[in-house]
C-alpha positions as a Python dict, from the first residue, in 0.01 Angstrom:
ca = {
    (1, 'M'): (0, 0, 0),
    (2, 'N'): (-395, -33, 126),
    (3, 'P'): (-544, -346, 220),
    (4, 'R'): (-916, -461, 106),
    (5, 'L'): (-1072, -573, 432),
    (6, 'K'): (-1130, -236, 687),
    (7, 'S'): (-1008, -541, 979),
    (8, 'S'): (-717, -567, 815),
    (9, 'K'): (-468, -319, 1037),
    (10, 'K'): (-122, -509, 1087),
    (11, 'W'): (80, -732, 890),
    (12, 'T'): (378, -945, 818),
    (13, 'N'): (562, -896, 490),
    (14, 'F'): (616, -1203, 259),
    (15, 'P'): (935, -1360, 375),
    (16, 'K'): (1226, -1248, 166),
    (17, 'E'): (1249, -1590, 16),
    (18, 'Y'): (918, -1569, -150),
    (19, 'S'): (968, -1223, -264),
    (20, 'D'): (1310, -1317, -422),
    (21, 'Q'): (1154, -1610, -610),
    (22, 'I'): (860, -1376, -710),
    (23, 'Q'): (1092, -1096, -847),
    (24, 'T'): (1293, -1394, -1019),
    (25, 'V'): (1007, -1539, -1210),
    (26, 'F'): (834, -1191, -1292),
    (27, 'N'): (1176, -1064, -1459),
    (28, 'E'): (1202, -1401, -1652),
    (29, 'N'): (855, -1421, -1779),
    (30, 'F'): (843, -1053, -1866),
    (31, 'A'): (1223, -982, -1961),
    (32, 'Q'): (1113, -897, -2288),
    (33, 'Y'): (896, -589, -2172),
    (34, 'L'): (1118, -436, -1883),
    (35, 'D'): (1425, -313, -2040),
    (36, 'E'): (1582, -80, -1776),
    (37, 'A'): (1262, -74, -1608),
    (38, 'E'): (1215, -205, -1220),
    (39, 'L'): (983, -425, -1096),
    (40, 'I'): (910, -352, -729),
    (41, 'I'): (714, -677, -516),
    (42, 'E'): (568, -583, -217),
    (43, 'G'): (349, -837, -67),
    (44, 'R'): (168, -868, 309),
    (45, 'I'): (17, -1096, 508),
    (46, 'Y'): (-293, -982, 752),
    (47, 'T'): (-497, -1185, 971),
    (48, 'E'): (-732, -1294, 730),
    (49, 'E'): (-610, -1120, 373),
    (50, 'I'): (-329, -1168, 131),
    (51, 'V'): (-210, -895, -37),
    (52, 'L'): (47, -866, -339),
    (53, 'R'): (158, -563, -563),
    (54, 'V'): (394, -596, -801),
    (55, 'G'): (499, -207, -955),
    (56, 'Y'): (645, -186, -1292),
    (57, 'H'): (806, 162, -1250),
    (58, 'E'): (1006, 316, -1615),
    (59, 'Q'): (1302, 512, -1562),
    (60, 'G'): (1232, 888, -1541),
    (61, 'R'): (857, 869, -1462),
    (62, 'L'): (723, 955, -1135),
    (63, 'A'): (432, 721, -1135),
    (64, 'Q'): (425, 318, -1188),
    (65, 'A'): (208, 70, -1279),
    (66, 'N'): (57, -91, -947),
    (67, 'F'): (-99, -462, -1033),
    (68, 'E'): (-234, -541, -686),
    (69, 'V'): (-420, -855, -590),
    (70, 'S'): (-633, -970, -235),
    (71, 'M'): (-741, -1290, -136),
    (72, 'N'): (-864, -1418, 167),
    (73, 'Y'): (-730, -1699, 363),
    (74, 'S'): (-750, -1934, 650),
    (75, 'Q'): (-518, -1965, 908),
    (76, 'E'): (-696, -2322, 974),
    (77, 'Q'): (-674, -2464, 675),
    (78, 'Q'): (-318, -2331, 617),
    (79, 'D'): (-349, -2185, 271),
    (80, 'A'): (-156, -1880, 269),
    (81, 'V'): (104, -2010, 73),
    (82, 'S'): (-192, -2127, -231),
    (83, 'R'): (-331, -1792, -189),
    (84, 'I'): (19, -1606, -259),
    (85, 'H'): (28, -1851, -572),
    (86, 'N'): (-310, -1704, -667),
    (87, 'C'): (-187, -1389, -650),
    (88, 'V'): (115, -1406, -813),
    (89, 'D'): (-100, -1580, -1118),
    (90, 'A'): (-319, -1295, -1107),
    (91, 'A'): (-65, -1027, -1102),
    (92, 'A'): (114, -1183, -1388),
    (93, 'S'): (-207, -1195, -1610),
    (94, 'M'): (-294, -806, -1539),
    (95, 'M'): (65, -745, -1625),
    (96, 'M'): (66, -958, -1929),
    (97, 'E'): (-265, -759, -2056),
    (98, 'Y'): (-102, -427, -1957),
    (99, 'F'): (179, -536, -2178),
    (100, 'E'): (-11, -646, -2476),
    (101, 'K'): (-247, -320, -2477),
    (102, 'E'): (76, -116, -2425),
    (103, 'G'): (-82, 33, -2136),
    (104, 'E'): (-435, 88, -2261),
    (105, 'V'): (-635, -112, -2002),
    (106, 'D'): (-951, -57, -1800),
    (107, 'F'): (-836, -202, -1504),
    (108, 'P'): (-1023, -126, -1149),
    (109, 'Y'): (-861, 178, -915),
    (110, 'V'): (-1082, 31, -662),
    (111, 'W'): (-1109, -337, -519),
    (112, 'Q'): (-1318, -544, -764),
    (113, 'E'): (-1419, -899, -734),
    (114, 'F'): (-1319, -1161, -986),
    (115, 'P'): (-1388, -1553, -1022),
    (116, 'F'): (-1073, -1762, -1010),
    (117, 'Q'): (-1058, -2140, -989),
    (118, 'G'): (-1353, -2174, -796),
    (119, 'K'): (-1257, -1897, -576),
    (120, 'K'): (-1258, -1497, -530),
    (121, 'L'): (-1023, -1277, -574),
    (122, 'Y'): (-992, -893, -587),
    (123, 'L'): (-790, -672, -803),
    (124, 'Q'): (-713, -317, -836),
    (125, 'F'): (-486, -93, -1049),
    (126, 'S'): (-274, 193, -896),
    (127, 'T'): (-4, 453, -971),
    (128, 'E'): (150, 512, -628),
    (129, 'N'): (547, 534, -629),
    (130, 'S'): (645, 293, -386),
    (131, 'S'): (987, 482, -311),
    (132, 'L'): (756, 801, -266),
    (133, 'E'): (524, 613, -52),
    (134, 'A'): (782, 511, 153),
    (135, 'E'): (930, 818, 218),
    (136, 'A'): (634, 983, 314),
    (137, 'N'): (548, 711, 580),
    (138, 'K'): (862, 797, 735),
    (139, 'L'): (822, 1133, 753),
    (140, 'L'): (449, 1044, 911),
    (141, 'G'): (640, 798, 1176),
    (142, 'V'): (517, 489, 1009),
    (143, 'D'): (750, 200, 1038),
    (144, 'D'): (659, -83, 808),
    (145, 'D'): (938, -289, 1016),
    (146, 'S'): (709, -231, 1340),
    (147, 'M'): (394, -357, 1145),
    (148, 'I'): (399, -732, 1255),
    (149, 'Y'): (111, -933, 1397),
    (150, 'E'): (75, -931, 1771),
    (151, 'E'): (-66, -1298, 1755),
    (152, 'T'): (189, -1546, 1693),
    (153, 'E'): (-42, -1750, 1579),
    (154, 'S'): (-70, -1616, 1235),
    (155, 'E'): (291, -1647, 1184),
    (156, 'D'): (320, -2018, 1292),
    (157, 'A'): (23, -2080, 1061),
    (158, 'L'): (239, -1948, 756),
    (159, 'S'): (527, -2143, 891),
    (160, 'R'): (344, -2476, 886),
    (161, 'A'): (251, -2382, 511),
    (162, 'E'): (601, -2333, 434),
    (163, 'K'): (679, -2682, 551),
    (164, 'S'): (432, -2849, 298),
    (165, 'E'): (469, -2647, 2),
    (166, 'E'): (696, -2447, -168),
    (167, 'L'): (636, -2138, -348),
    (168, 'S'): (710, -2260, -717),
    (169, 'P'): (678, -2653, -685),
    (170, 'P'): (802, -2816, -1023),
    (171, 'R'): (507, -3013, -1175),
    (172, 'D'): (593, -3321, -1328),
    (173, 'D'): (358, -3420, -1636),
    (174, 'D'): (113, -3644, -1479),
    (175, 'D'): (34, -3372, -1260),
    (176, 'E'): (-14, -3129, -1505),
    (177, 'E'): (-232, -3374, -1692),
    (178, 'S'): (-461, -3439, -1386),
    (179, 'E'): (-518, -3066, -1302),
    (180, 'E'): (-631, -3004, -1680),
    (181, 'D'): (-879, -3240, -1647),
    (182, 'E'): (-1025, -3102, -1327),
    (183, 'E'): (-1030, -2757, -1461),
    (184, 'D'): (-1215, -2873, -1783),
    (185, 'S'): (-1490, -2927, -1562),
    (186, 'D'): (-1528, -2602, -1474),
    (187, 'D'): (-1627, -2296, -1699),
    (188, 'D'): (-1362, -2096, -1872),
    (189, 'D'): (-1451, -1773, -1662),
    (190, 'E'): (-1346, -1983, -1365),
    (191, 'K'): (-1012, -2064, -1458),
    (192, 'G'): (-754, -1843, -1335),
    (193, 'P'): (-388, -1811, -1494),
    (194, 'R'): (-116, -2027, -1392),
    (195, 'M'): (198, -1833, -1447),
    (196, 'F'): (433, -2114, -1343),
    (197, 'S'): (257, -2351, -1573),
    (198, 'G'): (316, -2119, -1881),
    (199, 'N'): (-39, -2116, -1963),
    (200, 'K'): (-136, -1751, -1861),
    (201, 'K'): (-495, -1662, -1869),
    (202, 'K'): (-688, -1338, -1868),
    (203, 'L'): (-905, -1282, -1608),
    (204, 'H'): (-1133, -1042, -1807),
}
């Protein structure tokens, strides 16, 4: 999995509890499509960029379908968790379209910008097999566990964000209504999918 920004060199993986929650959410929302296929969740936090890959790997196939999302985030604004939410929803939108069109989709194979709730996110599709990619990295002497931030400031930013916001916070009716009112004022193209609210919307 490659980042979008050239400046993105070292990363930390998503906290395990985040990855586990994302895995559970996708398994529950797409259960009818998965059969015996495997979902692979990979998330990285770079200095200025969040990258999420959701891989769909069918048994007996070499290639896997990867739905990849990248977004910038700000350590000063402590918005890493919010950007992870955005990435999850965008990946869910890509995946839903993939299943609805039985794999006949026209996703970009290089990072392409899309509007999302007044912000920018970037999408791309790939067919790399995560297991084979990991084996290749081992042969090349690349150890994912060693790829961590040298600056502890970045890790602290995510820690502070974790304290203020859960990955998938429950929404009550009043919150949903107020958010819908705010979204109605935006153009439809600016509205992104909301996986956790049960209102998935396609990005294109």
